[in-house]
Coordinates of C-alpha atoms in Angstrom, one line a residue:
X94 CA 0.0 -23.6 -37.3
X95 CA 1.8 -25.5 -34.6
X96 CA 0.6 -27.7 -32.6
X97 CA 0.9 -26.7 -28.9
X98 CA 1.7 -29.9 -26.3
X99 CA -0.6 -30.9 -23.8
X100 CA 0.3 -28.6 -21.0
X101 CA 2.1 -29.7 -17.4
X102 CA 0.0 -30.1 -14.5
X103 CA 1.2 -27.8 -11.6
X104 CA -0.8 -28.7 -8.5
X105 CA -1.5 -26.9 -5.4
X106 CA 0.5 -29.2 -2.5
X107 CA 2.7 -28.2 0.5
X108 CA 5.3 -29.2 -1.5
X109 CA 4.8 -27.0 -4.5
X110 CA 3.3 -23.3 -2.7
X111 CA 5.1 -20.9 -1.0
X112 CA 3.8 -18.7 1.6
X113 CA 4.4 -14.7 2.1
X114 CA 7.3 -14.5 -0.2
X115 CA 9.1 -14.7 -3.0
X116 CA 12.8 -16.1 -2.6
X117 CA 15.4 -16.7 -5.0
X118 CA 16.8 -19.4 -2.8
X119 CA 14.2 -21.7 -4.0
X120 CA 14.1 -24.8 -6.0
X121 CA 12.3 -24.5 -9.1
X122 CA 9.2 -27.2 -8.9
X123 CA 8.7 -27.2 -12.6
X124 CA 11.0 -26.5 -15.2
X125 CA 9.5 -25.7 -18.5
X126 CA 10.8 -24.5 -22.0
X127 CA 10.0 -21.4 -24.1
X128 CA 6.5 -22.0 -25.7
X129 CA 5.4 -24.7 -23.0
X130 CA 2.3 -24.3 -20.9
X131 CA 1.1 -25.6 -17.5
X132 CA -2.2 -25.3 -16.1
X133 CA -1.1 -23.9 -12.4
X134 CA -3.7 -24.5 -9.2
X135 CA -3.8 -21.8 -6.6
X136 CA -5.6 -22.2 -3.3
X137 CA -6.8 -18.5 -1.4
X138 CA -4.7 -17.7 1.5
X139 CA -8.3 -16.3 2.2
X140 CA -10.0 -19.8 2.9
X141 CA -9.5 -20.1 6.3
X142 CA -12.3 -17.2 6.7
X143 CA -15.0 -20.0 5.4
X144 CA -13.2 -23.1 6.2
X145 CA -16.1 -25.0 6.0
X146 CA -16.8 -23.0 2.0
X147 CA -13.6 -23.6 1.1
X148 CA -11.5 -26.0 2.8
X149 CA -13.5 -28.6 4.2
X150 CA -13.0 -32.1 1.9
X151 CA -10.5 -30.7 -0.4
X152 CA -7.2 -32.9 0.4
X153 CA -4.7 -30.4 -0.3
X154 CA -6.0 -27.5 0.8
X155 CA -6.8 -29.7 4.0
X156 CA -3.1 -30.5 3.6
X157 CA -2.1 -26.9 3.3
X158 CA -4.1 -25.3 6.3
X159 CA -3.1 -28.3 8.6
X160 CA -2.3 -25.9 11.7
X161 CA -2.5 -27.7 15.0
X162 CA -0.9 -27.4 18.4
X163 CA 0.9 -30.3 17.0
X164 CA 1.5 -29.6 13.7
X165 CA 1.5 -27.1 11.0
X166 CA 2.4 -28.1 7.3
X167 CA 3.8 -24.9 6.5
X168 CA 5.9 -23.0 9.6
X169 CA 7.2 -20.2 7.1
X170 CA 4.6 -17.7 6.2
X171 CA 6.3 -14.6 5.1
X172 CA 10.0 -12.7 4.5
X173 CA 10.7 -12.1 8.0
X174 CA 13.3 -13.8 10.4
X175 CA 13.7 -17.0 10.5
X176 CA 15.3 -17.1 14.0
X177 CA 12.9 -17.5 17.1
X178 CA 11.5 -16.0 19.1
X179 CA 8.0 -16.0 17.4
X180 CA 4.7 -14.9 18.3
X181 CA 2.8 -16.7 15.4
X182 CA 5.3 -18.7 13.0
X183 CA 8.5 -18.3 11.3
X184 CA 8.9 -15.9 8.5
X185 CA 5.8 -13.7 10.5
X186 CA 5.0 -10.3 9.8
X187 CA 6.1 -9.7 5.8
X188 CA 3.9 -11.3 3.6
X189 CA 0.9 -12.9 3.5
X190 CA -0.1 -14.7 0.1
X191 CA -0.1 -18.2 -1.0
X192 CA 1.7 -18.7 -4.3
X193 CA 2.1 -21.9 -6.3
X194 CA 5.7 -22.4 -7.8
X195 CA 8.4 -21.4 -8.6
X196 CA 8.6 -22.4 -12.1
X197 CA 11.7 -22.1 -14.1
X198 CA 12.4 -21.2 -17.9
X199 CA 15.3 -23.1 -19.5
X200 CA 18.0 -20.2 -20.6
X201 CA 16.1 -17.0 -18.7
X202 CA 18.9 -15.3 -17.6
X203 CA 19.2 -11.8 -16.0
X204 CA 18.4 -8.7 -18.6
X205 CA 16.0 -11.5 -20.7
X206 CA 12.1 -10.8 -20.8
X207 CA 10.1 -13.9 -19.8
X208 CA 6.4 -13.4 -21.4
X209 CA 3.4 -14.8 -19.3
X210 CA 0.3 -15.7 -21.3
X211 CA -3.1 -16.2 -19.4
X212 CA -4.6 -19.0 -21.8
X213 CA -7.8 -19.6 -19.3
X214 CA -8.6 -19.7 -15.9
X215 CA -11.2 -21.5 -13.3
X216 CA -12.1 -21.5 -10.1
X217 CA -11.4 -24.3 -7.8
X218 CA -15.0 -25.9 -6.7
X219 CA -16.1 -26.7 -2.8
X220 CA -15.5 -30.2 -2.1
X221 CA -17.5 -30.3 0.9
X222 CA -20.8 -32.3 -0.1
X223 CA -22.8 -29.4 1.4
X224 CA -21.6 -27.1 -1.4
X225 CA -20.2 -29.5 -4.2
X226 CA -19.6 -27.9 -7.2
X227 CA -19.8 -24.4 -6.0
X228 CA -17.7 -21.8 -5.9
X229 CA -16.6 -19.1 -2.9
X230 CA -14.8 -16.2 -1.9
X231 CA -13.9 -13.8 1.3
X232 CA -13.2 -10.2 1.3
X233 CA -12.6 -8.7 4.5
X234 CA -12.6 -5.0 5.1
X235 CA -9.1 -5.1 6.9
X236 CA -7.0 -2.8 8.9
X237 CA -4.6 -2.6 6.1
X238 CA -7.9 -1.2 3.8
X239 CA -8.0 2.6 2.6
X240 CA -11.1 2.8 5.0
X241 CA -10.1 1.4 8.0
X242 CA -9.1 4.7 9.7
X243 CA -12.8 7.3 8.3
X244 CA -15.0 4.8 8.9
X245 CA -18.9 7.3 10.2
X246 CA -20.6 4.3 11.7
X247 CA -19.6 2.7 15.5
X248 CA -17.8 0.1 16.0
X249 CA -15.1 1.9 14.8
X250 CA -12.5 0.9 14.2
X251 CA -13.5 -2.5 12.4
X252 CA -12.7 -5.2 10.1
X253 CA -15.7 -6.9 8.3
X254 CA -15.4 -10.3 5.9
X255 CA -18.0 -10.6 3.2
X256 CA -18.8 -14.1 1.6
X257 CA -19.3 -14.5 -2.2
X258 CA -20.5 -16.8 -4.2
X259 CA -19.3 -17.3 -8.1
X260 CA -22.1 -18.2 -10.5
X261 CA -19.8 -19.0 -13.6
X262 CA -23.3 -19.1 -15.8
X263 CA -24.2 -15.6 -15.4
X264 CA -20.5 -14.4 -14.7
X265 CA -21.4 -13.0 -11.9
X266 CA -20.8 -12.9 -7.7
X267 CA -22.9 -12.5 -5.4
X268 CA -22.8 -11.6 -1.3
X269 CA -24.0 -14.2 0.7
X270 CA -23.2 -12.9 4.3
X271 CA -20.6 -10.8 6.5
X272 CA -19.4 -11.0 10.2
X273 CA -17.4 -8.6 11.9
X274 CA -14.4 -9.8 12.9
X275 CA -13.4 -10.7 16.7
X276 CA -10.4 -11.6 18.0
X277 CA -9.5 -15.2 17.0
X278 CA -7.3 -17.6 18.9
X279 CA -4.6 -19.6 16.7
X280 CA -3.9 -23.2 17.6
X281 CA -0.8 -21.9 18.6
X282 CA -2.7 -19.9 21.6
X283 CA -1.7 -16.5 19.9
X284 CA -4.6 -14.2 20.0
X285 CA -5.3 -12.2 17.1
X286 CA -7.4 -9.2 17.4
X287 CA -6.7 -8.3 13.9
X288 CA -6.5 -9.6 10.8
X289 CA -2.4 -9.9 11.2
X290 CA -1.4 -13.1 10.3
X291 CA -2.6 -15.9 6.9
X292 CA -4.7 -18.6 7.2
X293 CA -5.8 -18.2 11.1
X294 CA -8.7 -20.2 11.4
X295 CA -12.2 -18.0 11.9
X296 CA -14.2 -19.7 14.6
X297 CA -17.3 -19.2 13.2
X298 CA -19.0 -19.6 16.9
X299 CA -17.2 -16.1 18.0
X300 CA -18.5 -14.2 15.4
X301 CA -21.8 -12.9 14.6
X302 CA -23.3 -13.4 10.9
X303 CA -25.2 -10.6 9.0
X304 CA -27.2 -12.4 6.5
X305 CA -28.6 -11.1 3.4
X306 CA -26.2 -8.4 2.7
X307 CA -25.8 -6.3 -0.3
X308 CA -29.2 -7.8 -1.8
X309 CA -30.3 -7.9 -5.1
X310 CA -26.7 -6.8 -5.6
X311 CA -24.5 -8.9 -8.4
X312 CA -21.1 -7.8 -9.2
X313 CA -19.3 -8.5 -12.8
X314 CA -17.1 -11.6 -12.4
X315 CA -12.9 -10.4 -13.2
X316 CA -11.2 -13.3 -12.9
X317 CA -7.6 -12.6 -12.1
X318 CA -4.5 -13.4 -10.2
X319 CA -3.6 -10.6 -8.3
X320 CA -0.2 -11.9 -7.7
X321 CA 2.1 -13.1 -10.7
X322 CA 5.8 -12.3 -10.8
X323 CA 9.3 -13.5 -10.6
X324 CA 11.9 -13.7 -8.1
X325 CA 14.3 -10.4 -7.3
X326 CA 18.1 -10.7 -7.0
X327 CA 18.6 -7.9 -4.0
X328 CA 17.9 -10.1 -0.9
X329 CA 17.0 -13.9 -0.2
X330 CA 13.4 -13.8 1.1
X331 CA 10.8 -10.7 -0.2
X332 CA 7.6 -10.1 1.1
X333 CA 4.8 -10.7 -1.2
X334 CA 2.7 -7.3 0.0
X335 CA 4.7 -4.7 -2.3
X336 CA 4.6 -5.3 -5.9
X337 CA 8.3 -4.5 -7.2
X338 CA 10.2 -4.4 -10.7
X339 CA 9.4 -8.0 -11.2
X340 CA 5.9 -7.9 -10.9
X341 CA 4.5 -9.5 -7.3
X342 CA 1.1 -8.2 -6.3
X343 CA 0.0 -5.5 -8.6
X344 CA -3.5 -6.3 -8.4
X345 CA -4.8 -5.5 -11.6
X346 CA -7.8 -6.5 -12.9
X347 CA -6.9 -6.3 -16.6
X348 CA -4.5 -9.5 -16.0
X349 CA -7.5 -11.4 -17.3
X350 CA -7.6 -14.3 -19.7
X351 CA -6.1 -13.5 -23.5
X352 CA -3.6 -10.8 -21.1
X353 CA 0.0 -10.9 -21.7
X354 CA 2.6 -9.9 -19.2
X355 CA 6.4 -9.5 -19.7
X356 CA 8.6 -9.3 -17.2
X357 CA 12.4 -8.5 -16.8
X358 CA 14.3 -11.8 -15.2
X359 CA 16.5 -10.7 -12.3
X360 CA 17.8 -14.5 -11.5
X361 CA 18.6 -17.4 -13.8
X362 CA 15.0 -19.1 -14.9
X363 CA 13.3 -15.8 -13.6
X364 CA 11.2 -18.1 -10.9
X365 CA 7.7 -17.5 -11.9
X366 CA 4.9 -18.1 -9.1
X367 CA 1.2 -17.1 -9.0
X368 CA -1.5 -16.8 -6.4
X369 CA -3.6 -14.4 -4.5
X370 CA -6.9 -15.0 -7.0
X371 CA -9.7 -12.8 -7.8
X372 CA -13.3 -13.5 -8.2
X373 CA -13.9 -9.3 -8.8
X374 CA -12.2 -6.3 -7.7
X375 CA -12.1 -2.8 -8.8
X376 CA -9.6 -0.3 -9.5
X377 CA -8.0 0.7 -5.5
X378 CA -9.1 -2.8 -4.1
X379 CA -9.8 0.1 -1.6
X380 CA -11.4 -2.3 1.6
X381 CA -7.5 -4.4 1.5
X382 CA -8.7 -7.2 -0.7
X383 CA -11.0 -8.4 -3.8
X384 CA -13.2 -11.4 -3.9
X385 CA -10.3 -13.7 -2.5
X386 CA -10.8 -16.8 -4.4
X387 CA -9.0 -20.2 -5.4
X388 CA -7.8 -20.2 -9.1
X389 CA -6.7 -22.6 -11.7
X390 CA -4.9 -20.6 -14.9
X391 CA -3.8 -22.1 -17.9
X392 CA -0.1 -20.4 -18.8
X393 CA 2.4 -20.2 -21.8
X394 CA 6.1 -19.0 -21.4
X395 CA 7.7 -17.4 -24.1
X396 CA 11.4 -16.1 -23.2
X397 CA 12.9 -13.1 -25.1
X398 CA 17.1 -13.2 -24.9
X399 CA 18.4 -9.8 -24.2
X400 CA 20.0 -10.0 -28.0
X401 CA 16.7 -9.9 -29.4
X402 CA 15.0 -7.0 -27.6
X403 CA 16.1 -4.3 -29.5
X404 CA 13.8 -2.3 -32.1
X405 CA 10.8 -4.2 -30.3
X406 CA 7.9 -3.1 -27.8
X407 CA 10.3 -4.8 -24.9
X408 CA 13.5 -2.8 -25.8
X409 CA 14.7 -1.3 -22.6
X410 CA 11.7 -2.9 -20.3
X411 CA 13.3 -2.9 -16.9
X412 CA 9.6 -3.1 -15.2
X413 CA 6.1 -5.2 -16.0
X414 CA 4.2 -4.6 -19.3
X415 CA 0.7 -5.5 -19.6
X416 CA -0.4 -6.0 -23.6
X417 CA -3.9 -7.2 -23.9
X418 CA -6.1 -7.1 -27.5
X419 CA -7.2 -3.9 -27.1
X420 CA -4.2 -2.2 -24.9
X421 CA -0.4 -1.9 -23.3
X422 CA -0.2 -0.9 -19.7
X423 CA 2.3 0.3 -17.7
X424 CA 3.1 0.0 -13.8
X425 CA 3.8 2.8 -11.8
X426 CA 4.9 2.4 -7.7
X427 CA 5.0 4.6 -4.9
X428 CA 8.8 3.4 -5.5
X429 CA 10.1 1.6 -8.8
X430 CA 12.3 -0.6 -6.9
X431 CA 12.1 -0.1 -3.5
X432 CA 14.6 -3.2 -2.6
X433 CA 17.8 -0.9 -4.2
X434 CA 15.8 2.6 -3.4
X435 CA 14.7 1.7 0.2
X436 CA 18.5 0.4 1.7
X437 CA 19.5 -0.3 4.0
X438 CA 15.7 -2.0 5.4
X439 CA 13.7 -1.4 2.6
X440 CA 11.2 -4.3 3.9
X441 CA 10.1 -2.1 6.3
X442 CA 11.1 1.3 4.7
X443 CA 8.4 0.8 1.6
X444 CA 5.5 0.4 4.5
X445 CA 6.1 4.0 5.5
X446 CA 6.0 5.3 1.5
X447 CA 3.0 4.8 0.0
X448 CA 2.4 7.7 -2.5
X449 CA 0.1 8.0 -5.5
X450 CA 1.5 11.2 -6.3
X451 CA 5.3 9.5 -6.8
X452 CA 3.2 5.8 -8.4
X453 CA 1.4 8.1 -10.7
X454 CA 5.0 10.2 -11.7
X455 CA 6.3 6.6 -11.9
X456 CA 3.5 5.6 -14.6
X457 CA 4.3 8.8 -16.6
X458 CA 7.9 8.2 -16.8
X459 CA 7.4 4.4 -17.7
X460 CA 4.6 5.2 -20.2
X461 CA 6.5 8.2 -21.6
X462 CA 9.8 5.9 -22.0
X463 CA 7.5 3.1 -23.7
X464 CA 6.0 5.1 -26.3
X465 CA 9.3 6.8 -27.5
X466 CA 11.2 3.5 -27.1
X467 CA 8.7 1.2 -28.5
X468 CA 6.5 3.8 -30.7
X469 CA 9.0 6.6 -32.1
X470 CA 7.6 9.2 -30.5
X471 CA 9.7 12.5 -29.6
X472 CA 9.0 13.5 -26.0
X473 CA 6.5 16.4 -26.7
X474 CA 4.8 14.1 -29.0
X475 CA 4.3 11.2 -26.4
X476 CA 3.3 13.9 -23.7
X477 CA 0.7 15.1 -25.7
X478 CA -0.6 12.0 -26.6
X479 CA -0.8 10.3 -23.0
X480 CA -2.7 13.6 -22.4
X481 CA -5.3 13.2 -24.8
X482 CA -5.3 9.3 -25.1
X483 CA -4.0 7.4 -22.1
X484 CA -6.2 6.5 -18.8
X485 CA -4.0 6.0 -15.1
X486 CA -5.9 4.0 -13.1
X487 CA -5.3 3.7 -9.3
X488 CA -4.5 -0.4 -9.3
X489 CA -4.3 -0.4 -5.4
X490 CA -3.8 1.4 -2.8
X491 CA -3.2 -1.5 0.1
X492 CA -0.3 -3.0 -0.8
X493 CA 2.1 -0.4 1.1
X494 CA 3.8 0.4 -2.7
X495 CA 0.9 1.9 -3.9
X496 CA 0.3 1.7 -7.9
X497 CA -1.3 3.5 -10.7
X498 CA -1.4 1.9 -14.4
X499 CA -0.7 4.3 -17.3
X500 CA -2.7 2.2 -20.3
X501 CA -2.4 3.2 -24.6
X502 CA -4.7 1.9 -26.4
X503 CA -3.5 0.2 -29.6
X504 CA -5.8 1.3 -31.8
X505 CA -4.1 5.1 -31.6
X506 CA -1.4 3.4 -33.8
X507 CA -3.9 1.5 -36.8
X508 CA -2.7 4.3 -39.0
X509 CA 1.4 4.2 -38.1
X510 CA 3.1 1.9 -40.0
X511 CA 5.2 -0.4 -37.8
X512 CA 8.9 0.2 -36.4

């Protein structure tokens, strides 16, 4: 057995996270080789709902947040323009999640497969001394949830944030309180009366807490980074919101430790970044978000030359695969690729086409190709199949290109002998 090499240490600084976008324009921060591994540090682009929970005596997320009338460490928080005027920072309006990277692979050219294995993952503990060593989350109920519009009690409409707590012991999370959320006044003197914008500080005097919510109530821990993916080709700067061909945010729980995601390179060294971490969330992430948490992930990169793809499971993979122990997955979008589909804005085009009827025809067609491609099968003999065999889950249905996963499980195949 080989010996793997201690991995690289990728930590969570201003200089090393991005904010709202991926963009092929930038400059890789780490550079690794097929086979290496780096342990990666992500910070919530949630913490600012619990600064004192999640922000409060941590240096670099102190470092990261810094938003004054003065100064704020990071002006460019999203894919819009980046030509004033602005009403609350450049780069406003498209894209909201904090991602740590990019990280390039040495030889990852366009039509290669770069292979993402989640070794481990942790979550980042408070440093304030009230909370040492714990660990916290936020999911609001936002305007950009499923529920936000059939909502039977008054206020209505209204967005709600719900404070977790991890317990790593029993793998668990648990509610700790929830405050309805008023409109909050950035240090730039925009008012927000909706959750519109990342990291806007919550002053917690203008809001109202509900203690002791959701008791006796514990909730499965999934840890997971919701957002994983390299950088498209089409246009410079792409919002983080919609996932696309190259992954992004598909917010799947299944992308969990021992998960292996491949991913077809659309620039040279693919530009890999990762962010947006999950305590818990279930299939639809239905309220707009999951547990929003800070995550540290252990990750190998394996690339896979175009050369070499053919007569294997990645032969004609022009979208993400999810292979865990037990299953392959599929991802199916309202639109496969909505940045060639959607011209000539398809930034703003893709927030007017959410579908799960087209994401779930999207999963068929990808699932369908992958089991003739990768499996043999004739096409009556892979529709039958996915029929009897195959789950589609709804991933999410707030991130504008809605998603369902087609998943096969491998043990269908214990009595085929291999391609």
């Amino acid at each position: 057995m080989t010996a793997h090499r201690p991995p690289h240490h990728l930590p969570a600084t201003p200089e090393t996270v991005h904010w709202g976008y991926f963009s092929h324009t930038l400059k890789p921060v780490l550079t690794l080789k097929s086979g290496e591994r780096a342990v990666i540090e992500t910070i919530t682009h949630h913490a600012n709902d619990d600064h004192a929970r999640m922000i409060a005596g941590d240096p670099a997320a102190e470092a990261i947040f810094r938003w004054t009338k003065e100064t704020k460490t990071l002006r460019r928080r999203g894919a819009g323009a980046t030509e004033p005027p602005f009403g609350a920072g450049s780069g406003e309006g498209l894209g909201v999640h904090l991602l740590t990277g990019p990280i390039a692979i040495e030889g990852a050219e366009p039509g290669d497969i770069i292979e993402v294995r989640v070794i481990d993952m942790w979550p980042r503990p408070s440093a304030n001394p009230a909370y040492a060593g714990r660990f916290f989350g936020s999911n609001p109920s936002a305007n950009w949830g499923f529920q936000y519009n059939d909502l039977i009690e008054e206020p209505k409409p209204r967005e709600v944030v719900t404070i977790y707590e991890l317990d790593m012991a029993e793998a668990s999370v648990k509610a700790l309180y929830s405050y309805r959320w008023t409109p909050q006044t950035d240090p730039d003197g925009i008012v927000h009366p909706t959750i519109d914008y990342p990291g806007v500080p919550v002053d917690h005097a203008t809001v109202t807490k509900r203690e002791n919510v959701l008791q006796g109530i514990r909730v499965p821990a999934r840890l997971h980074f919701g957002t994983m993916g390299l950088a498209p080709a089409e246009v410079d700067f792409v919002s983080t919101i919609p996932p696309n061909y190259t992954g992004g945010n598909m917010d799947d729980w299944r992308i969990a430790k021992g998960a292996r995601v491949y991913y077809p390179v659309a620039v040279a060294g693919g530009l890999f970044s990762c962010g947006d971490a999950h305590a818990a969330q279930g299939d639809s992430e239905l309220s707009g978000t999951a547990i929003e948490i800070s995550l540290t992930g252990e990750f190998e990169f394996v690339l896979h030359k175009k050369g070499a793809l053919e007569g294997t499971i990645l032969e004609g993979l022009n979208h993400p695969l999810l292979e865990t122990e037990a299953l392959w997955s599929v991802y199916g979008f309202s639109v496969p690729n909505y940045l060639t589909e959607l011209a000539p804005d398809p930034q703003a085009e893709i927030l007017k086409r959410s579908s799960l009827d087209a994401a779930m025809r999207d999963a068929f067609r990808k699932l369908r190709r992958f089991l003739m491609t990768a499996h043999g099968l004739s096409e009556d003999e892979a529709i039958s199949l996915m029929s009897v065999a195959a789950d589609f889950s709804v991933t999410q249905v707030v991130d504008a290109n809605w998603g369902v996963t087609g998943s096969i499980p491998k043990a269908v195949f214990a009595g085929r002998a291999a391609r």
